[in-house]
Amino acid sequence: MADKPNIYSPEIWNDPHPFYSTLRREAPVSQVEPGGMWAVTRYEDVLYILKNPQLFSSEGFRPAVQPAWLEQGNPVANSLLMMDPPTHTRLRALITRTFSAPGVSRLESYIRDSAESIVADMLARRRVDFMETMALTLPSRAMSALLGLDASLAPRFRSWADAVTEVGVISPEDTQKRAELVAGLDDMRHHLNGVLELRRREPGNDVVTDLLQARAQGGVMSDDELLGFLVLLLVAGLETTYNLLGLCALMVADNPDIWARLKKDRTLVPKFVEEVLRFHSPSQSTIRTTTQETELGGVRLPKGATVMVQFVSANRDESVYANAHHFDMERTGVPSLAFGQGIHFCVGAPLARLEVRLAMEALLARCDRLVREPGPVKWNVAITTRGPAVLPVELIPA
Ligand code: HEM
């Protein structure tokens, strides 16, 4: 194994599975670049970290999104994703109800209508970039509805989300990119503060109003925490679902047999989505920091070590999943860690599953098949998410 491989290098990022199989076998807890982080690759060790937040703190995520050159800071650094109990427990309690399966089912008919109209539009154009159309538009609309944001702002969400997630991975010498990302963060801060102002004056039926009311009723939350919350919801709700939608489309375009099975039996769609989540892990990893010297997988980690929890690897662990590298939508047994586990388990999982199921159902109803432009997939590079950067497809009408 090469010394400290860079996990964002094209050789690994474009096809990470052979690399992680080797790590699981030979060095399941080992240092990688950037930053000499400790990559944890076996399912068992990943689960141990997620279940022991007192040993593995989420606050270690902050430096990864807030590099020294970013003077204004990154609002997502003040969000619950990057907090430990008791602050995390207090803030998470404020949104649990809104994001439960019954909570998000209120959005079902809106999301179904949106998915159907996006497919109709794609069919009218016939050849489209799936990422630019369905993958971006559906989660943007869902998040506008959920957060009570003006739908006309949706086209900006992408650049906001990119700004939040890319600041940690760009080269500090790239001054042009730095300026672009800073402008994106400023624009996002400006608009979200505007939404907070508006909802203070005119309460609505949305998450922003819920949060402001929780604060008014003593649910202690600072202005920074409030803004961090909105930014996290927006970014977490957009970026990951965007990637998952793209990965689902890639899977059916490249595997006509899977498409045919889904067309014949639509009740298989939720199982298909779960297997895409396991197989591809759109949320590749998360970050923790050790709060004390700790042993993991036979390796002694010093206090303050940055640990990269690799869902992408745990979800293909051969000791947990039979034929781990085979796509099997009828798989039963251990659920994947695609949405994490433990106290930070994804609050948006019911919403993400709903969006992707409705998008697939709309495509299956209206299309005979999806044909992908031949050639290798160009993958996007972001700190923890992975999916196709572009996905040119032709939609053949049913
Ligand atoms: C395919 C879609 C999605 C995937 C794969 C995904 C994945 C994840 C994962 C792995 C975590 C845990 C991170 C950790 O332990 O550090 C997480 C947390 C979170 N997700 Fe998602 N997510 C998705 C969609 C969404 C959506 C649609 C929303 C919101 C509308 C959302 C909101 C959140 C929030 C707020 C957290 C932080 C929870 C906490 O810290 O307690 N996610 N997500």
CSV table of C-alpha atoms and ligand atoms in Angstrom, one decimal:
chain,number,residue,atom,x,y,z
A,1,MET,CA,0.0,0.0,0.0
A,2,ALA,CA,1.4,3.4,-1.0
A,3,ASP,CA,2.3,5.8,1.9
A,4,LYS,CA,-0.7,8.0,2.8
A,5,PRO,CA,-2.7,7.9,-0.4
A,6,ASN,CA,-4.9,10.9,-1.3
A,7,ILE,CA,-8.5,9.8,-1.2
A,8,TYR,CA,-9.5,12.7,-3.5
A,9,SER,CA,-7.0,11.7,-6.2
A,10,PRO,CA,-8.7,10.7,-9.5
A,11,GLU,CA,-7.4,7.2,-9.3
A,12,ILE,CA,-9.2,6.6,-6.0
A,13,TRP,CA,-12.1,9.0,-6.3
A,14,ASN,CA,-13.2,7.7,-9.7
A,15,ASP,CA,-13.4,4.1,-8.5
A,16,PRO,CA,-13.0,4.0,-4.7
A,17,HIS,CA,-14.1,0.4,-4.1
A,18,PRO,CA,-10.9,-1.6,-5.0
A,19,PHE,CA,-8.9,0.9,-2.8
A,20,TYR,CA,-11.2,0.4,0.2
A,21,SER,CA,-11.3,-3.4,-0.2
A,22,THR,CA,-7.6,-3.4,0.1
A,23,LEU,CA,-7.7,-1.1,3.2
A,24,ARG,CA,-10.3,-3.3,4.9
A,25,ARG,CA,-8.1,-6.3,4.4
A,26,GLU,CA,-4.7,-4.8,5.1
A,27,ALA,CA,-5.0,-1.6,7.0
A,28,PRO,CA,-8.6,-1.0,8.2
A,29,VAL,CA,-7.6,2.0,10.3
A,30,SER,CA,-4.9,3.9,8.5
A,31,GLN,CA,-3.8,7.5,7.7
A,32,VAL,CA,-4.7,9.1,4.3
A,33,GLU,CA,-4.3,12.4,2.7
A,34,PRO,CA,-5.5,15.2,2.9
A,35,GLY,CA,-4.3,16.1,6.3
A,36,GLY,CA,-3.2,12.7,7.5
A,37,MET,CA,-6.8,11.8,8.6
A,38,TRP,CA,-7.4,8.3,9.9
A,39,ALA,CA,-9.6,6.4,7.4
A,40,VAL,CA,-11.8,3.9,9.2
A,41,THR,CA,-13.1,1.3,6.7
A,42,ARG,CA,-14.6,-1.8,8.3
A,43,TYR,CA,-18.3,-1.8,9.1
A,44,GLU,CA,-17.8,-2.9,12.7
A,45,ASP,CA,-15.3,0.0,13.5
A,46,VAL,CA,-17.5,2.5,11.7
A,47,LEU,CA,-20.5,1.5,13.7
A,48,TYR,CA,-18.4,1.6,17.0
A,49,ILE,CA,-17.5,5.3,16.2
A,50,LEU,CA,-21.0,6.3,15.4
A,51,LYS,CA,-22.3,4.7,18.6
A,52,ASN,CA,-19.7,6.3,20.9
A,53,PRO,CA,-19.9,10.1,20.5
A,54,GLN,CA,-18.2,10.6,23.9
A,55,LEU,CA,-15.0,9.1,22.4
A,56,PHE,CA,-15.5,10.4,18.8
A,57,SER,CA,-16.6,14.0,18.7
A,58,SER,CA,-18.4,15.6,15.8
A,59,GLU,CA,-16.8,19.0,16.5
A,60,GLY,CA,-13.8,17.8,14.5
A,61,PHE,CA,-15.8,18.3,11.3
A,62,ARG,CA,-15.5,22.1,11.7
A,63,PRO,CA,-11.9,22.7,10.5
A,64,ALA,CA,-12.8,20.7,7.3
A,65,VAL,CA,-15.4,23.3,6.3
A,66,GLN,CA,-13.8,26.3,7.8
A,67,PRO,CA,-10.2,26.6,6.5
A,68,ALA,CA,-8.0,29.3,8.0
A,69,TRP,CA,-8.3,31.5,4.9
A,70,LEU,CA,-12.1,31.8,5.2
A,71,GLU,CA,-12.2,34.9,7.4
A,72,GLN,CA,-16.1,35.2,7.4
A,73,GLY,CA,-16.5,31.6,8.6
A,74,ASN,CA,-18.8,28.9,7.3
A,75,PRO,CA,-22.3,29.0,8.9
A,76,VAL,CA,-22.6,25.2,8.6
A,77,ALA,CA,-19.8,25.0,11.3
A,78,ASN,CA,-22.5,26.1,13.8
A,79,SER,CA,-24.9,23.4,12.9
A,80,LEU,CA,-26.0,20.3,14.8
A,81,LEU,CA,-24.0,18.0,12.4
A,82,MET,CA,-20.9,19.5,14.0
A,83,MET,CA,-22.0,19.4,17.6
A,84,ASP,CA,-21.9,16.9,20.5
A,85,PRO,CA,-24.4,16.4,23.3
A,86,PRO,CA,-25.8,18.2,25.2
A,87,THR,CA,-26.0,21.0,22.6
A,88,HIS,CA,-26.7,18.5,19.9
A,89,THR,CA,-29.5,16.9,21.8
A,90,ARG,CA,-31.2,20.2,22.5
A,91,LEU,CA,-31.1,21.4,18.9
A,92,ARG,CA,-32.0,18.1,17.3
A,93,ALA,CA,-35.2,17.8,19.5
A,94,LEU,CA,-36.5,21.0,17.8
A,95,ILE,CA,-36.7,19.4,14.4
A,96,THR,CA,-37.5,15.7,15.0
A,97,ARG,CA,-41.2,16.1,14.5
A,98,THR,CA,-41.0,18.1,11.3
A,99,PHE,CA,-38.8,15.5,9.6
A,100,SER,CA,-40.6,12.4,10.7
A,101,ALA,CA,-42.2,10.2,8.0
A,102,PRO,CA,-45.7,11.6,8.8
A,103,GLY,CA,-44.2,15.1,8.9
A,104,VAL,CA,-42.8,14.9,5.4
A,105,SER,CA,-45.7,13.0,3.9
A,106,ARG,CA,-47.5,16.4,3.9
A,107,LEU,CA,-45.2,17.2,1.0
A,108,GLU,CA,-45.9,14.0,-1.0
A,109,SER,CA,-48.5,15.4,-3.5
A,110,TYR,CA,-46.4,18.5,-4.1
A,111,ILE,CA,-43.2,16.4,-4.7
A,112,ARG,CA,-45.1,14.0,-6.9
A,113,ASP,CA,-46.6,16.8,-9.1
A,114,SER,CA,-43.1,18.4,-9.3
A,115,ALA,CA,-41.5,15.1,-10.3
A,116,GLU,CA,-44.2,14.5,-13.0
A,117,SER,CA,-43.8,18.0,-14.4
A,118,ILE,CA,-40.0,17.7,-14.5
A,119,VAL,CA,-40.2,14.4,-16.4
A,120,ALA,CA,-42.7,16.0,-18.9
A,121,ASP,CA,-40.3,18.8,-19.4
A,122,MET,CA,-37.3,16.4,-19.9
A,123,LEU,CA,-39.3,14.4,-22.4
A,124,ALA,CA,-40.2,17.5,-24.4
A,125,ARG,CA,-36.4,18.2,-24.7
A,126,ARG,CA,-35.6,14.5,-25.0
A,127,ARG,CA,-31.8,14.8,-24.6
A,128,VAL,CA,-30.9,16.4,-21.2
A,129,ASP,CA,-28.4,16.4,-18.5
A,130,PHE,CA,-30.2,14.4,-15.8
A,131,MET,CA,-28.2,16.2,-13.0
A,132,GLU,CA,-29.1,19.7,-14.2
A,133,THR,CA,-32.8,18.7,-14.6
A,134,MET,CA,-34.3,16.1,-12.3
A,135,ALA,CA,-31.4,15.7,-9.8
A,136,LEU,CA,-31.1,19.4,-9.1
A,137,THR,CA,-34.7,20.7,-9.5
A,138,LEU,CA,-36.6,18.2,-7.5
A,139,PRO,CA,-34.6,18.5,-4.2
A,140,SER,CA,-34.5,22.3,-4.7
A,141,ARG,CA,-38.3,22.5,-4.9
A,142,ALA,CA,-38.7,20.1,-2.0
A,143,MET,CA,-36.3,22.2,0.2
A,144,SER,CA,-38.0,25.5,-0.9
A,145,ALA,CA,-41.4,24.0,0.3
A,146,LEU,CA,-39.9,22.6,3.5
A,147,LEU,CA,-38.1,25.7,4.5
A,148,GLY,CA,-40.7,28.1,3.3
A,149,LEU,CA,-38.1,29.8,1.0
A,150,ASP,CA,-39.2,31.7,-2.1
A,151,ALA,CA,-39.1,29.2,-4.9
A,152,SER,CA,-37.6,31.8,-7.2
A,153,LEU,CA,-34.4,31.4,-5.1
A,154,ALA,CA,-34.1,27.7,-5.9
A,155,PRO,CA,-31.6,28.3,-8.9
A,156,ARG,CA,-29.2,29.8,-6.4
A,157,PHE,CA,-29.2,26.8,-4.0
A,158,ARG,CA,-26.7,24.9,-5.9
A,159,SER,CA,-24.0,27.6,-5.8
A,160,TRP,CA,-24.7,28.1,-2.1
A,161,ALA,CA,-24.4,24.3,-1.4
A,162,ASP,CA,-21.2,24.2,-3.5
A,163,ALA,CA,-19.7,27.1,-1.5
A,164,VAL,CA,-20.4,25.4,1.8
A,165,THR,CA,-19.0,22.1,0.8
A,166,GLU,CA,-16.1,23.1,-1.5
A,167,VAL,CA,-14.3,25.5,0.8
A,168,GLY,CA,-12.7,22.6,2.6
A,169,VAL,CA,-11.3,20.9,-0.6
A,170,ILE,CA,-10.1,23.7,-2.9
A,171,SER,CA,-6.5,24.8,-3.0
A,172,PRO,CA,-6.0,27.9,-0.9
A,173,GLU,CA,-3.8,29.2,-3.8
A,174,ASP,CA,-6.8,29.2,-6.2
A,175,THR,CA,-7.7,32.8,-5.5
A,176,GLN,CA,-10.4,33.0,-8.2
A,177,LYS,CA,-12.2,29.9,-6.8
A,178,ARG,CA,-11.8,31.3,-3.3
A,179,ALA,CA,-13.5,34.6,-4.4
A,180,GLU,CA,-16.3,32.7,-6.0
A,181,LEU,CA,-17.0,30.6,-2.9
A,182,VAL,CA,-16.9,33.6,-0.6
A,183,ALA,CA,-19.4,35.4,-2.8
A,184,GLY,CA,-21.6,32.3,-2.7
A,185,LEU,CA,-21.5,32.2,1.1
A,186,ASP,CA,-22.2,35.9,1.4
A,187,ASP,CA,-25.2,35.6,-0.9
A,188,MET,CA,-26.6,32.6,1.0
A,189,ARG,CA,-26.1,34.4,4.4
A,190,HIS,CA,-27.9,37.5,3.0
A,191,HIS,CA,-30.9,35.6,1.8
A,192,LEU,CA,-31.3,33.2,4.7
A,193,ASN,CA,-31.1,36.1,7.2
A,194,GLY,CA,-33.8,37.8,5.0
A,195,VAL,CA,-36.0,34.7,5.5
A,196,LEU,CA,-35.4,34.8,9.2
A,197,GLU,CA,-36.3,38.5,9.3
A,198,LEU,CA,-39.5,37.9,7.3
A,199,ARG,CA,-40.6,35.0,9.4
A,200,ARG,CA,-40.1,37.0,12.6
A,201,ARG,CA,-42.5,39.6,11.2
A,202,GLU,CA,-44.9,37.1,9.4
A,203,PRO,CA,-44.9,33.6,10.9
A,204,GLY,CA,-45.7,30.9,8.3
A,205,ASN,CA,-46.3,27.1,8.3
A,206,ASP,CA,-42.6,26.1,7.8
A,207,VAL,CA,-39.4,24.9,9.6
A,208,VAL,CA,-38.1,28.5,9.9
A,209,THR,CA,-41.2,29.5,11.9
A,210,ASP,CA,-41.0,26.3,14.0
A,211,LEU,CA,-37.4,27.2,14.9
A,212,LEU,CA,-38.1,30.8,15.7
A,213,GLN,CA,-41.1,29.8,17.9
A,214,ALA,CA,-39.0,27.1,19.7
A,215,ARG,CA,-36.5,29.9,20.4
A,216,ALA,CA,-39.2,32.3,21.7
A,217,GLN,CA,-40.5,29.5,24.0
A,218,GLY,CA,-37.1,29.1,25.6
A,219,GLY,CA,-35.5,26.6,23.3
A,220,VAL,CA,-32.2,28.4,23.7
A,221,MET,CA,-30.6,29.0,20.2
A,222,SER,CA,-28.2,31.7,19.2
A,223,ASP,CA,-28.5,33.6,16.0
A,224,ASP,CA,-25.4,31.7,14.6
A,225,GLU,CA,-27.1,28.4,15.6
A,226,LEU,CA,-30.3,29.4,13.8
A,227,LEU,CA,-28.5,30.3,10.6
A,228,GLY,CA,-26.3,27.2,10.8
A,229,PHE,CA,-29.4,25.1,11.1
A,230,LEU,CA,-30.9,26.5,8.0
A,231,VAL,CA,-27.7,26.2,6.0
A,232,LEU,CA,-27.3,22.6,7.2
A,233,LEU,CA,-30.8,21.6,6.2
A,234,LEU,CA,-30.4,23.3,2.8
A,235,VAL,CA,-27.0,21.7,2.0
A,236,ALA,CA,-27.7,18.3,3.5
A,237,GLY,CA,-31.1,18.2,1.8
A,238,LEU,CA,-29.8,19.2,-1.6
A,239,GLU,CA,-26.4,17.8,-2.2
A,240,THR,CA,-26.9,14.2,-1.0
A,241,THR,CA,-30.4,13.8,-2.7
A,242,TYR,CA,-28.9,15.3,-5.9
A,243,ASN,CA,-26.2,12.7,-5.9
A,244,LEU,CA,-28.6,9.8,-5.0
A,245,LEU,CA,-31.0,10.8,-7.9
A,246,GLY,CA,-28.1,10.8,-10.3
A,247,LEU,CA,-26.8,7.5,-9.0
A,248,CYS,CA,-30.2,5.9,-9.4
A,249,ALA,CA,-30.5,7.2,-13.0
A,250,LEU,CA,-27.0,6.0,-13.8
A,251,MET,CA,-27.9,2.5,-12.4
A,252,VAL,CA,-31.0,2.1,-14.6
A,253,ALA,CA,-29.4,3.7,-17.7
A,254,ASP,CA,-26.5,1.3,-17.5
A,255,ASN,CA,-28.5,-1.8,-16.5
A,256,PRO,CA,-31.6,-2.2,-18.8
A,257,ASP,CA,-32.4,-5.5,-16.9
A,258,ILE,CA,-32.9,-3.5,-13.6
A,259,TRP,CA,-35.0,-0.9,-15.4
A,260,ALA,CA,-37.2,-3.7,-16.9
A,261,ARG,CA,-37.7,-5.3,-13.5
A,262,LEU,CA,-38.7,-2.0,-12.0
A,263,LYS,CA,-41.1,-1.2,-14.9
A,264,LYS,CA,-42.7,-4.6,-14.4
A,265,ASP,CA,-43.0,-4.2,-10.7
A,266,ARG,CA,-43.0,-0.7,-9.3
A,267,THR,CA,-43.2,-2.0,-5.7
A,268,LEU,CA,-39.5,-2.8,-6.1
A,269,VAL,CA,-38.6,0.9,-6.3
A,270,PRO,CA,-38.0,1.4,-2.5
A,271,LYS,CA,-35.7,-1.7,-2.4
A,272,PHE,CA,-33.9,-0.4,-5.5
A,273,VAL,CA,-33.3,2.9,-3.8
A,274,GLU,CA,-32.0,1.2,-0.6
A,275,GLU,CA,-29.5,-0.9,-2.7
A,276,VAL,CA,-28.3,2.2,-4.6
A,277,LEU,CA,-27.7,3.9,-1.2
A,278,ARG,CA,-25.6,0.9,-0.1
A,279,PHE,CA,-23.9,0.2,-3.4
A,280,HIS,CA,-22.8,3.8,-4.1
A,281,SER,CA,-23.0,5.7,-0.7
A,282,PRO,CA,-23.8,9.2,-2.0
A,283,SER,CA,-22.7,10.4,1.4
A,284,GLN,CA,-19.3,8.9,1.3
A,285,SER,CA,-18.0,9.7,4.7
A,286,THR,CA,-18.2,11.8,7.8
A,287,ILE,CA,-15.6,13.2,10.2
A,288,ARG,CA,-15.0,12.8,13.9
A,289,THR,CA,-12.2,13.7,16.4
A,290,THR,CA,-11.0,11.5,19.2
A,291,THR,CA,-11.7,13.0,22.6
A,292,GLN,CA,-9.0,10.8,24.3
A,293,GLU,CA,-6.4,8.3,23.3
A,294,THR,CA,-8.4,5.3,21.9
A,295,GLU,CA,-7.8,1.9,20.4
A,296,LEU,CA,-9.7,1.1,17.2
A,297,GLY,CA,-9.1,-2.0,14.9
A,298,GLY,CA,-5.9,-2.7,16.7
A,299,VAL,CA,-4.5,0.8,16.1
A,300,ARG,CA,-3.8,3.4,18.9
A,301,LEU,CA,-5.3,6.7,17.9
A,302,PRO,CA,-3.9,9.7,19.8
A,303,LYS,CA,-6.3,12.3,21.5
A,304,GLY,CA,-7.4,14.8,18.9
A,305,ALA,CA,-6.9,12.5,15.9
A,306,THR,CA,-9.2,13.4,12.9
A,307,VAL,CA,-11.1,10.3,11.9
A,308,MET,CA,-12.7,9.8,8.5
A,309,VAL,CA,-15.7,7.5,8.9
A,310,GLN,CA,-16.0,5.8,5.5
A,311,PHE,CA,-19.6,4.8,4.8
A,312,VAL,CA,-18.5,4.1,1.3
A,313,SER,CA,-16.3,1.3,2.6
A,314,ALA,CA,-18.5,0.0,5.4
A,315,ASN,CA,-21.4,-0.5,3.0
A,316,ARG,CA,-19.3,-2.8,0.9
A,317,ASP,CA,-17.7,-4.8,3.8
A,318,GLU,CA,-17.5,-8.4,2.6
A,319,SER,CA,-17.8,-9.7,6.2
A,320,VAL,CA,-21.3,-8.1,6.5
A,321,TYR,CA,-22.8,-8.2,3.0
A,322,ALA,CA,-22.8,-11.4,0.9
A,323,ASN,CA,-21.6,-10.6,-2.6
A,324,ALA,CA,-20.9,-7.1,-1.4
A,325,HIS,CA,-19.9,-5.8,-4.8
A,326,HIS,CA,-22.9,-7.2,-6.5
A,327,PHE,CA,-26.0,-5.0,-7.0
A,328,ASP,CA,-28.9,-7.0,-5.5
A,329,MET,CA,-32.1,-5.1,-4.9
A,330,GLU,CA,-33.7,-8.0,-3.1
A,331,ARG,CA,-31.0,-8.0,-0.5
A,332,THR,CA,-32.1,-8.6,3.0
A,333,GLY,CA,-30.2,-8.5,6.3
A,334,VAL,CA,-28.0,-5.8,7.8
A,335,PRO,CA,-29.2,-2.3,6.6
A,336,SER,CA,-26.6,-0.1,5.1
A,337,LEU,CA,-25.0,2.9,6.9
A,338,ALA,CA,-25.8,5.2,4.1
A,339,PHE,CA,-27.8,7.6,6.4
A,340,GLY,CA,-25.3,7.1,9.3
A,341,GLN,CA,-26.3,5.7,12.6
A,342,GLY,CA,-26.7,6.8,16.3
A,343,ILE,CA,-27.4,10.3,17.5
A,344,HIS,CA,-26.5,12.0,14.2
A,345,PHE,CA,-28.6,9.6,12.0
A,346,CYS,CA,-29.9,11.5,9.1
A,347,VAL,CA,-33.1,13.5,10.0
A,348,GLY,CA,-33.8,13.8,6.3
A,349,ALA,CA,-33.9,10.1,5.5
A,350,PRO,CA,-37.7,9.9,5.1
A,351,LEU,CA,-37.8,13.0,2.9
A,352,ALA,CA,-34.9,11.8,0.7
A,353,ARG,CA,-36.5,8.3,0.3
A,354,LEU,CA,-39.8,10.0,-0.6
A,355,GLU,CA,-38.3,12.3,-3.2
A,356,VAL,CA,-36.3,9.6,-4.9
A,357,ARG,CA,-39.1,7.1,-5.0
A,358,LEU,CA,-41.5,9.7,-6.6
A,359,ALA,CA,-38.8,10.7,-9.2
A,360,MET,CA,-38.3,7.0,-10.1
A,361,GLU,CA,-42.0,6.4,-10.3
A,362,ALA,CA,-42.5,9.4,-12.6
A,363,LEU,CA,-39.7,8.2,-14.9
A,364,LEU,CA,-41.0,4.6,-15.0
A,365,ALA,CA,-44.5,5.8,-15.8
A,366,ARG,CA,-43.5,8.0,-18.8
A,367,CYS,CA,-40.4,6.5,-20.2
A,368,ASP,CA,-39.7,3.4,-22.2
A,369,ARG,CA,-36.0,3.7,-21.2
A,370,LEU,CA,-33.1,6.1,-20.4
A,371,VAL,CA,-30.2,6.0,-22.7
A,372,ARG,CA,-26.9,7.3,-21.4
A,373,GLU,CA,-24.4,9.1,-23.7
A,374,PRO,CA,-21.6,6.5,-23.9
A,375,GLY,CA,-18.3,7.1,-22.1
A,376,PRO,CA,-16.9,7.1,-18.6
A,377,VAL,CA,-18.8,8.9,-15.8
A,378,LYS,CA,-17.3,12.3,-14.7
A,379,TRP,CA,-17.6,12.3,-10.9
A,380,ASN,CA,-18.0,15.4,-8.8
A,381,VAL,CA,-15.4,16.0,-6.1
A,382,ALA,CA,-16.8,17.3,-2.8
A,383,ILE,CA,-15.6,16.8,0.8
A,384,THR,CA,-18.1,14.0,1.7
A,385,THR,CA,-20.5,13.5,-1.2
A,386,ARG,CA,-20.0,11.7,-4.5
A,387,GLY,CA,-22.1,11.3,-7.6
A,388,PRO,CA,-22.1,12.0,-11.3
A,389,ALA,CA,-21.0,15.6,-12.2
A,390,VAL,CA,-23.0,15.5,-15.4
A,391,LEU,CA,-25.2,12.8,-16.8
A,392,PRO,CA,-26.3,13.3,-20.4
A,393,VAL,CA,-29.3,11.0,-21.2
A,394,GLU,CA,-31.9,10.6,-23.8
A,395,LEU,CA,-35.4,9.8,-22.6
A,396,ILE,CA,-37.3,7.4,-24.8
A,397,PRO,CA,-41.0,8.0,-24.3
A,398,ALA,CA,-43.2,5.0,-23.3
B,1,HEM,C1,-29.7,10.7,-0.2
B,1,HEM,C2,-29.9,11.6,0.7
B,1,HEM,C3,-29.2,11.7,2.0
B,1,HEM,C4,-28.1,11.0,2.5
B,1,HEM,C5,-27.4,9.9,1.9
B,1,HEM,C6,-27.8,11.6,3.8
B,1,HEM,C7,-26.8,11.1,4.7
B,1,HEM,C8,-26.6,11.6,5.9
B,1,HEM,C9,-25.7,11.1,6.9
B,1,HEM,C10,-24.7,9.9,6.6
B,1,HEM,C11,-25.7,11.8,8.0
B,1,HEM,C12,-24.9,11.5,9.3
B,1,HEM,C13,-23.7,12.3,9.3
B,1,HEM,C14,-22.9,12.1,10.6
B,1,HEM,O1,-23.1,11.1,11.3
B,1,HEM,O2,-21.9,12.8,10.8
B,1,HEM,C15,-26.7,12.8,7.8
B,1,HEM,C16,-27.1,13.7,8.8
B,1,HEM,C17,-28.0,14.7,8.5
B,1,HEM,N1,-28.8,14.8,7.4
B,1,HEM,FE1,-28.8,13.7,5.8
B,1,HEM,N2,-28.7,12.6,4.1
B,1,HEM,C18,-29.6,12.7,3.0
B,1,HEM,C19,-30.6,13.6,2.8
B,1,HEM,C20,-31.0,14.6,3.7
B,1,HEM,C21,-32.1,15.5,3.6
B,1,HEM,C22,-33.1,15.5,2.5
B,1,HEM,C23,-32.0,16.3,4.7
B,1,HEM,C24,-32.9,17.4,5.1
B,1,HEM,C25,-33.9,17.8,4.6
B,1,HEM,C26,-30.9,15.9,5.5
B,1,HEM,C27,-30.6,16.4,6.7
B,1,HEM,C28,-29.6,16.0,7.6
B,1,HEM,C29,-29.3,16.6,8.9
B,1,HEM,C30,-29.9,17.8,9.4
B,1,HEM,C31,-28.3,15.8,9.4
B,1,HEM,C32,-27.6,16.0,10.8
B,1,HEM,C33,-28.2,15.2,11.9
B,1,HEM,C34,-27.5,15.4,13.2
B,1,HEM,O3,-26.4,15.8,13.2
B,1,HEM,O4,-28.2,15.0,14.2
B,1,HEM,N3,-30.3,14.8,4.9
B,1,HEM,N4,-27.3,12.7,6.6
